[in-house]
């Protein structure tokens, strides 16, 4: 687990399960990265960068490395010229899908009530 302000003994004593979750998925982009990889099944770096409008290359690299180190993503490098790198969810990452589904449903209901999902319910 990454070491940050949420991994101190004092922070963990307050609410260890939520503190650990925050340490893993905290940050501006991680939830969206996970959602795009889950939705599309496989994502390449450039595809994610185009989808995540405003993210810098260094930030995307950092977020992907953290998600990979924490076990959410698998990074596959293909020995081609130029190299092709694809990201997919691990079993651990797929176990997070019900949480992502609940988050999107809550957001559609409470934050975007007029939103019509073109992909169905």
mmCIF file with all atom_site columns, C-alpha atoms in Angstrom:
data_model
loop_
_atom_site.group_PDB
_atom_site.id
_atom_site.type_symbol
_atom_site.label_atom_id
_atom_site.label_alt_id
_atom_site.label_comp_id
_atom_site.label_asym_id
_atom_site.label_entity_id
_atom_site.label_seq_id
_atom_site.pdbx_PDB_ins_code
_atom_site.Cartn_x
_atom_site.Cartn_y
_atom_site.Cartn_z
_atom_site.occupancy
_atom_site.B_iso_or_equiv
_atom_site.pdbx_formal_charge
_atom_site.auth_seq_id
_atom_site.auth_comp_id
_atom_site.auth_asym_id
_atom_site.auth_atom_id
_atom_site.pdbx_PDB_model_num
ATOM 1   C CA . UNK A 1 1   ? 0.000   0.000   0.000   1.00 0.00 ? 1   UNK A CA 1
ATOM 2   C CA . UNK A 1 2   ? 1.356   3.472   -0.785  1.00 0.00 ? 2   UNK A CA 1
ATOM 3   C CA . UNK A 1 3   ? 2.715   5.518   2.069   1.00 0.00 ? 3   UNK A CA 1
ATOM 4   C CA . UNK A 1 4   ? 0.986   8.871   2.363   1.00 0.00 ? 4   UNK A CA 1
ATOM 5   C CA . UNK A 1 5   ? -0.875  11.056  4.852   1.00 0.00 ? 5   UNK A CA 1
ATOM 6   C CA . UNK A 1 6   ? -3.631  8.428   5.115   1.00 0.00 ? 6   UNK A CA 1
ATOM 7   C CA . UNK A 1 7   ? -1.321  5.618   6.194   1.00 0.00 ? 7   UNK A CA 1
ATOM 8   C CA . UNK A 1 8   ? -0.176  7.051   9.534   1.00 0.00 ? 8   UNK A CA 1
ATOM 9   C CA . UNK A 1 9   ? -1.176  5.239   12.723  1.00 0.00 ? 9   UNK A CA 1
ATOM 10  C CA . UNK A 1 10  ? -3.380  8.180   13.747  1.00 0.00 ? 10  UNK A CA 1
ATOM 11  C CA . UNK A 1 11  ? -5.256  8.215   10.429  1.00 0.00 ? 11  UNK A CA 1
ATOM 12  C CA . UNK A 1 12  ? -5.685  4.468   10.401  1.00 0.00 ? 12  UNK A CA 1
ATOM 13  C CA . UNK A 1 13  ? -7.095  4.499   13.931  1.00 0.00 ? 13  UNK A CA 1
ATOM 14  C CA . UNK A 1 14  ? -9.961  6.747   12.819  1.00 0.00 ? 14  UNK A CA 1
ATOM 15  C CA . UNK A 1 15  ? -11.414 4.417   10.190  1.00 0.00 ? 15  UNK A CA 1
ATOM 16  C CA . UNK A 1 16  ? -8.989  1.857   8.890   1.00 0.00 ? 16  UNK A CA 1
ATOM 17  C CA . UNK A 1 17  ? -11.095 0.368   6.051   1.00 0.00 ? 17  UNK A CA 1
ATOM 18  C CA . UNK A 1 18  ? -12.021 3.732   4.521   1.00 0.00 ? 18  UNK A CA 1
ATOM 19  C CA . UNK A 1 19  ? -8.554  5.129   5.134   1.00 0.00 ? 19  UNK A CA 1
ATOM 20  C CA . UNK A 1 20  ? -6.979  2.240   3.256   1.00 0.00 ? 20  UNK A CA 1
ATOM 21  C CA . UNK A 1 21  ? -9.472  2.599   0.407   1.00 0.00 ? 21  UNK A CA 1
ATOM 22  C CA . UNK A 1 22  ? -8.759  6.325   0.192   1.00 0.00 ? 22  UNK A CA 1
ATOM 23  C CA . UNK A 1 23  ? -5.036  5.590   0.052   1.00 0.00 ? 23  UNK A CA 1
ATOM 24  C CA . UNK A 1 24  ? -5.579  3.240   -2.896  1.00 0.00 ? 24  UNK A CA 1
ATOM 25  C CA . UNK A 1 25  ? -8.093  5.115   -5.030  1.00 0.00 ? 25  UNK A CA 1
ATOM 26  C CA . UNK A 1 26  ? -7.572  8.686   -3.852  1.00 0.00 ? 26  UNK A CA 1
ATOM 27  C CA . UNK A 1 27  ? -6.545  11.234  -6.421  1.00 0.00 ? 27  UNK A CA 1
ATOM 28  C CA . UNK A 1 28  ? -8.255  13.118  -9.157  1.00 0.00 ? 28  UNK A CA 1
ATOM 29  C CA . UNK A 1 29  ? -7.953  10.498  -11.901 1.00 0.00 ? 29  UNK A CA 1
ATOM 30  C CA . UNK A 1 30  ? -7.868  6.959   -10.467 1.00 0.00 ? 30  UNK A CA 1
ATOM 31  C CA . UNK A 1 31  ? -11.619 6.342   -10.413 1.00 0.00 ? 31  UNK A CA 1
ATOM 32  C CA . UNK A 1 32  ? -11.952 7.504   -14.030 1.00 0.00 ? 32  UNK A CA 1
ATOM 33  C CA . UNK A 1 33  ? -8.970  5.407   -15.117 1.00 0.00 ? 33  UNK A CA 1
ATOM 34  C CA . UNK A 1 34  ? -10.514 2.337   -13.507 1.00 0.00 ? 34  UNK A CA 1
ATOM 35  C CA . UNK A 1 35  ? -13.908 3.103   -15.044 1.00 0.00 ? 35  UNK A CA 1
ATOM 36  C CA . UNK A 1 36  ? -12.496 3.478   -18.579 1.00 0.00 ? 36  UNK A CA 1
ATOM 37  C CA . UNK A 1 37  ? -10.421 0.305   -18.327 1.00 0.00 ? 37  UNK A CA 1
ATOM 38  C CA . UNK A 1 38  ? -13.449 -1.562  -16.962 1.00 0.00 ? 38  UNK A CA 1
ATOM 39  C CA . UNK A 1 39  ? -15.825 -0.174  -19.600 1.00 0.00 ? 39  UNK A CA 1
ATOM 40  C CA . UNK A 1 40  ? -13.567 -0.771  -22.603 1.00 0.00 ? 40  UNK A CA 1
ATOM 41  C CA . UNK A 1 41  ? -11.837 -3.912  -21.285 1.00 0.00 ? 41  UNK A CA 1
ATOM 42  C CA . UNK A 1 42  ? -8.425  -2.877  -22.602 1.00 0.00 ? 42  UNK A CA 1
ATOM 43  C CA . UNK A 1 43  ? -6.969  0.601   -22.748 1.00 0.00 ? 43  UNK A CA 1
ATOM 44  C CA . UNK A 1 44  ? -3.713  1.914   -24.139 1.00 0.00 ? 44  UNK A CA 1
ATOM 45  C CA . UNK A 1 45  ? -1.903  4.892   -22.648 1.00 0.00 ? 45  UNK A CA 1
ATOM 46  C CA . UNK A 1 46  ? -2.803  7.237   -25.512 1.00 0.00 ? 46  UNK A CA 1
ATOM 47  C CA . UNK A 1 47  ? -6.468  6.229   -25.390 1.00 0.00 ? 47  UNK A CA 1
ATOM 48  C CA . UNK A 1 48  ? -6.633  7.014   -21.686 1.00 0.00 ? 48  UNK A CA 1
ATOM 49  C CA . UNK A 1 49  ? -4.858  10.327  -22.166 1.00 0.00 ? 49  UNK A CA 1
ATOM 50  C CA . UNK A 1 50  ? -7.382  11.364  -24.838 1.00 0.00 ? 50  UNK A CA 1
ATOM 51  C CA . UNK A 1 51  ? -10.338 10.321  -22.666 1.00 0.00 ? 51  UNK A CA 1
ATOM 52  C CA . UNK A 1 52  ? -9.005  12.069  -19.549 1.00 0.00 ? 52  UNK A CA 1
ATOM 53  C CA . UNK A 1 53  ? -9.097  15.612  -20.823 1.00 0.00 ? 53  UNK A CA 1
ATOM 54  C CA . UNK A 1 54  ? -6.595  17.762  -18.965 1.00 0.00 ? 54  UNK A CA 1
ATOM 55  C CA . UNK A 1 55  ? -4.391  15.021  -17.522 1.00 0.00 ? 55  UNK A CA 1
ATOM 56  C CA . UNK A 1 56  ? -0.671  15.383  -18.095 1.00 0.00 ? 56  UNK A CA 1
ATOM 57  C CA . UNK A 1 57  ? 1.487   12.544  -19.364 1.00 0.00 ? 57  UNK A CA 1
ATOM 58  C CA . UNK A 1 58  ? 3.455   12.446  -16.112 1.00 0.00 ? 58  UNK A CA 1
ATOM 59  C CA . UNK A 1 59  ? 0.299   12.362  -13.965 1.00 0.00 ? 59  UNK A CA 1
ATOM 60  C CA . UNK A 1 60  ? -1.250  9.586   -16.040 1.00 0.00 ? 60  UNK A CA 1
ATOM 61  C CA . UNK A 1 61  ? 1.999   7.604   -15.825 1.00 0.00 ? 61  UNK A CA 1
ATOM 62  C CA . UNK A 1 62  ? 2.092   8.047   -12.039 1.00 0.00 ? 62  UNK A CA 1
ATOM 63  C CA . UNK A 1 63  ? -1.563  7.085   -11.555 1.00 0.00 ? 63  UNK A CA 1
ATOM 64  C CA . UNK A 1 64  ? -1.217  4.002   -13.789 1.00 0.00 ? 64  UNK A CA 1
ATOM 65  C CA . UNK A 1 65  ? 1.925   2.882   -11.949 1.00 0.00 ? 65  UNK A CA 1
ATOM 66  C CA . UNK A 1 66  ? 0.183   3.263   -8.583  1.00 0.00 ? 66  UNK A CA 1
ATOM 67  C CA . UNK A 1 67  ? -2.902  1.349   -9.749  1.00 0.00 ? 67  UNK A CA 1
ATOM 68  C CA . UNK A 1 68  ? -0.643  -1.385  -11.092 1.00 0.00 ? 68  UNK A CA 1
ATOM 69  C CA . UNK A 1 69  ? 1.437   -1.510  -7.884  1.00 0.00 ? 69  UNK A CA 1
ATOM 70  C CA . UNK A 1 70  ? -1.757  -1.685  -5.804  1.00 0.00 ? 70  UNK A CA 1
ATOM 71  C CA . UNK A 1 71  ? -3.010  -4.622  -7.847  1.00 0.00 ? 71  UNK A CA 1
ATOM 72  C CA . UNK A 1 72  ? -5.908  -3.008  -9.743  1.00 0.00 ? 72  UNK A CA 1
ATOM 73  C CA . UNK A 1 73  ? -4.334  -3.013  -13.214 1.00 0.00 ? 73  UNK A CA 1
ATOM 74  C CA . UNK A 1 74  ? -2.226  -5.354  -15.299 1.00 0.00 ? 74  UNK A CA 1
ATOM 75  C CA . UNK A 1 75  ? 0.246   -3.743  -17.694 1.00 0.00 ? 75  UNK A CA 1
ATOM 76  C CA . UNK A 1 76  ? 1.129   -5.759  -20.795 1.00 0.00 ? 76  UNK A CA 1
ATOM 77  C CA . UNK A 1 77  ? 4.071   -4.566  -22.901 1.00 0.00 ? 77  UNK A CA 1
ATOM 78  C CA . UNK A 1 78  ? 4.264   -5.967  -26.418 1.00 0.00 ? 78  UNK A CA 1
ATOM 79  C CA . UNK A 1 79  ? 7.720   -6.200  -28.040 1.00 0.00 ? 79  UNK A CA 1
ATOM 80  C CA . UNK A 1 80  ? 6.871   -4.118  -31.092 1.00 0.00 ? 80  UNK A CA 1
ATOM 81  C CA . UNK A 1 81  ? 8.254   -0.958  -32.647 1.00 0.00 ? 81  UNK A CA 1
ATOM 82  C CA . UNK A 1 82  ? 6.922   1.339   -31.395 1.00 0.00 ? 82  UNK A CA 1
ATOM 83  C CA . UNK A 1 83  ? 6.178   -0.519  -28.156 1.00 0.00 ? 83  UNK A CA 1
ATOM 84  C CA . UNK A 1 84  ? 2.506   -1.168  -27.449 1.00 0.00 ? 84  UNK A CA 1
ATOM 85  C CA . UNK A 1 85  ? 1.348   -1.126  -23.829 1.00 0.00 ? 85  UNK A CA 1
ATOM 86  C CA . UNK A 1 86  ? -2.137  -2.204  -22.784 1.00 0.00 ? 86  UNK A CA 1
ATOM 87  C CA . UNK A 1 87  ? -3.868  -1.970  -19.418 1.00 0.00 ? 87  UNK A CA 1
ATOM 88  C CA . UNK A 1 88  ? -6.530  -4.369  -18.189 1.00 0.00 ? 88  UNK A CA 1
ATOM 89  C CA . UNK A 1 89  ? -8.159  -5.003  -14.833 1.00 0.00 ? 89  UNK A CA 1
ATOM 90  C CA . UNK A 1 90  ? -6.736  -7.725  -12.621 1.00 0.00 ? 90  UNK A CA 1
ATOM 91  C CA . UNK A 1 91  ? -8.994  -10.031 -10.622 1.00 0.00 ? 91  UNK A CA 1
ATOM 92  C CA . UNK A 1 92  ? -8.553  -7.582  -7.746  1.00 0.00 ? 92  UNK A CA 1
ATOM 93  C CA . UNK A 1 93  ? -9.549  -4.709  -10.052 1.00 0.00 ? 93  UNK A CA 1
ATOM 94  C CA . UNK A 1 94  ? -12.605 -6.614  -11.279 1.00 0.00 ? 94  UNK A CA 1
ATOM 95  C CA . UNK A 1 95  ? -13.637 -7.168  -7.661  1.00 0.00 ? 95  UNK A CA 1
ATOM 96  C CA . UNK A 1 96  ? -13.962 -3.367  -7.442  1.00 0.00 ? 96  UNK A CA 1
ATOM 97  C CA . UNK A 1 97  ? -16.541 -3.225  -10.278 1.00 0.00 ? 97  UNK A CA 1
ATOM 98  C CA . UNK A 1 98  ? -19.601 -3.393  -7.982  1.00 0.00 ? 98  UNK A CA 1
ATOM 99  C CA . UNK A 1 99  ? -18.272 -0.316  -6.180  1.00 0.00 ? 99  UNK A CA 1
ATOM 100 C CA . UNK A 1 100 ? -17.795 1.539   -9.478  1.00 0.00 ? 100 UNK A CA 1
ATOM 101 C CA . UNK A 1 101 ? -21.291 0.498   -10.582 1.00 0.00 ? 101 UNK A CA 1
ATOM 102 C CA . UNK A 1 102 ? -22.785 1.789   -7.328  1.00 0.00 ? 102 UNK A CA 1
ATOM 103 C CA . UNK A 1 103 ? -20.895 5.057   -7.682  1.00 0.00 ? 103 UNK A CA 1
ATOM 104 C CA . UNK A 1 104 ? -22.134 5.670   -11.228 1.00 0.00 ? 104 UNK A CA 1
ATOM 105 C CA . UNK A 1 105 ? -25.717 4.797   -10.272 1.00 0.00 ? 105 UNK A CA 1
ATOM 106 C CA . UNK A 1 106 ? -25.598 7.145   -7.275  1.00 0.00 ? 106 UNK A CA 1
ATOM 107 C CA . UNK A 1 107 ? -24.132 9.921   -9.424  1.00 0.00 ? 107 UNK A CA 1
ATOM 108 C CA . UNK A 1 108 ? -26.747 9.467   -12.149 1.00 0.00 ? 108 UNK A CA 1
ATOM 109 C CA . UNK A 1 109 ? -29.534 9.597   -9.548  1.00 0.00 ? 109 UNK A CA 1
ATOM 110 C CA . UNK A 1 110 ? -28.288 12.438  -7.353  1.00 0.00 ? 110 UNK A CA 1
ATOM 111 C CA . UNK A 1 111 ? -25.859 14.522  -9.390  1.00 0.00 ? 111 UNK A CA 1
ATOM 112 C CA . UNK A 1 112 ? -27.037 14.052  -12.984 1.00 0.00 ? 112 UNK A CA 1
ATOM 113 C CA . UNK A 1 113 ? -30.772 13.257  -12.787 1.00 0.00 ? 113 UNK A CA 1
ATOM 114 C CA . UNK A 1 114 ? -31.359 14.445  -16.376 1.00 0.00 ? 114 UNK A CA 1
ATOM 115 C CA . UNK A 1 115 ? -28.530 12.314  -17.777 1.00 0.00 ? 115 UNK A CA 1
ATOM 116 C CA . UNK A 1 116 ? -29.643 9.645   -20.252 1.00 0.00 ? 116 UNK A CA 1
ATOM 117 C CA . UNK A 1 117 ? -27.101 6.855   -20.430 1.00 0.00 ? 117 UNK A CA 1
ATOM 118 C CA . UNK A 1 118 ? -26.801 5.876   -24.109 1.00 0.00 ? 118 UNK A CA 1
ATOM 119 C CA . UNK A 1 119 ? -25.495 2.434   -23.065 1.00 0.00 ? 119 UNK A CA 1
ATOM 120 C CA . UNK A 1 120 ? -28.536 1.481   -21.005 1.00 0.00 ? 120 UNK A CA 1
ATOM 121 C CA . UNK A 1 121 ? -29.254 1.258   -17.278 1.00 0.00 ? 121 UNK A CA 1
#
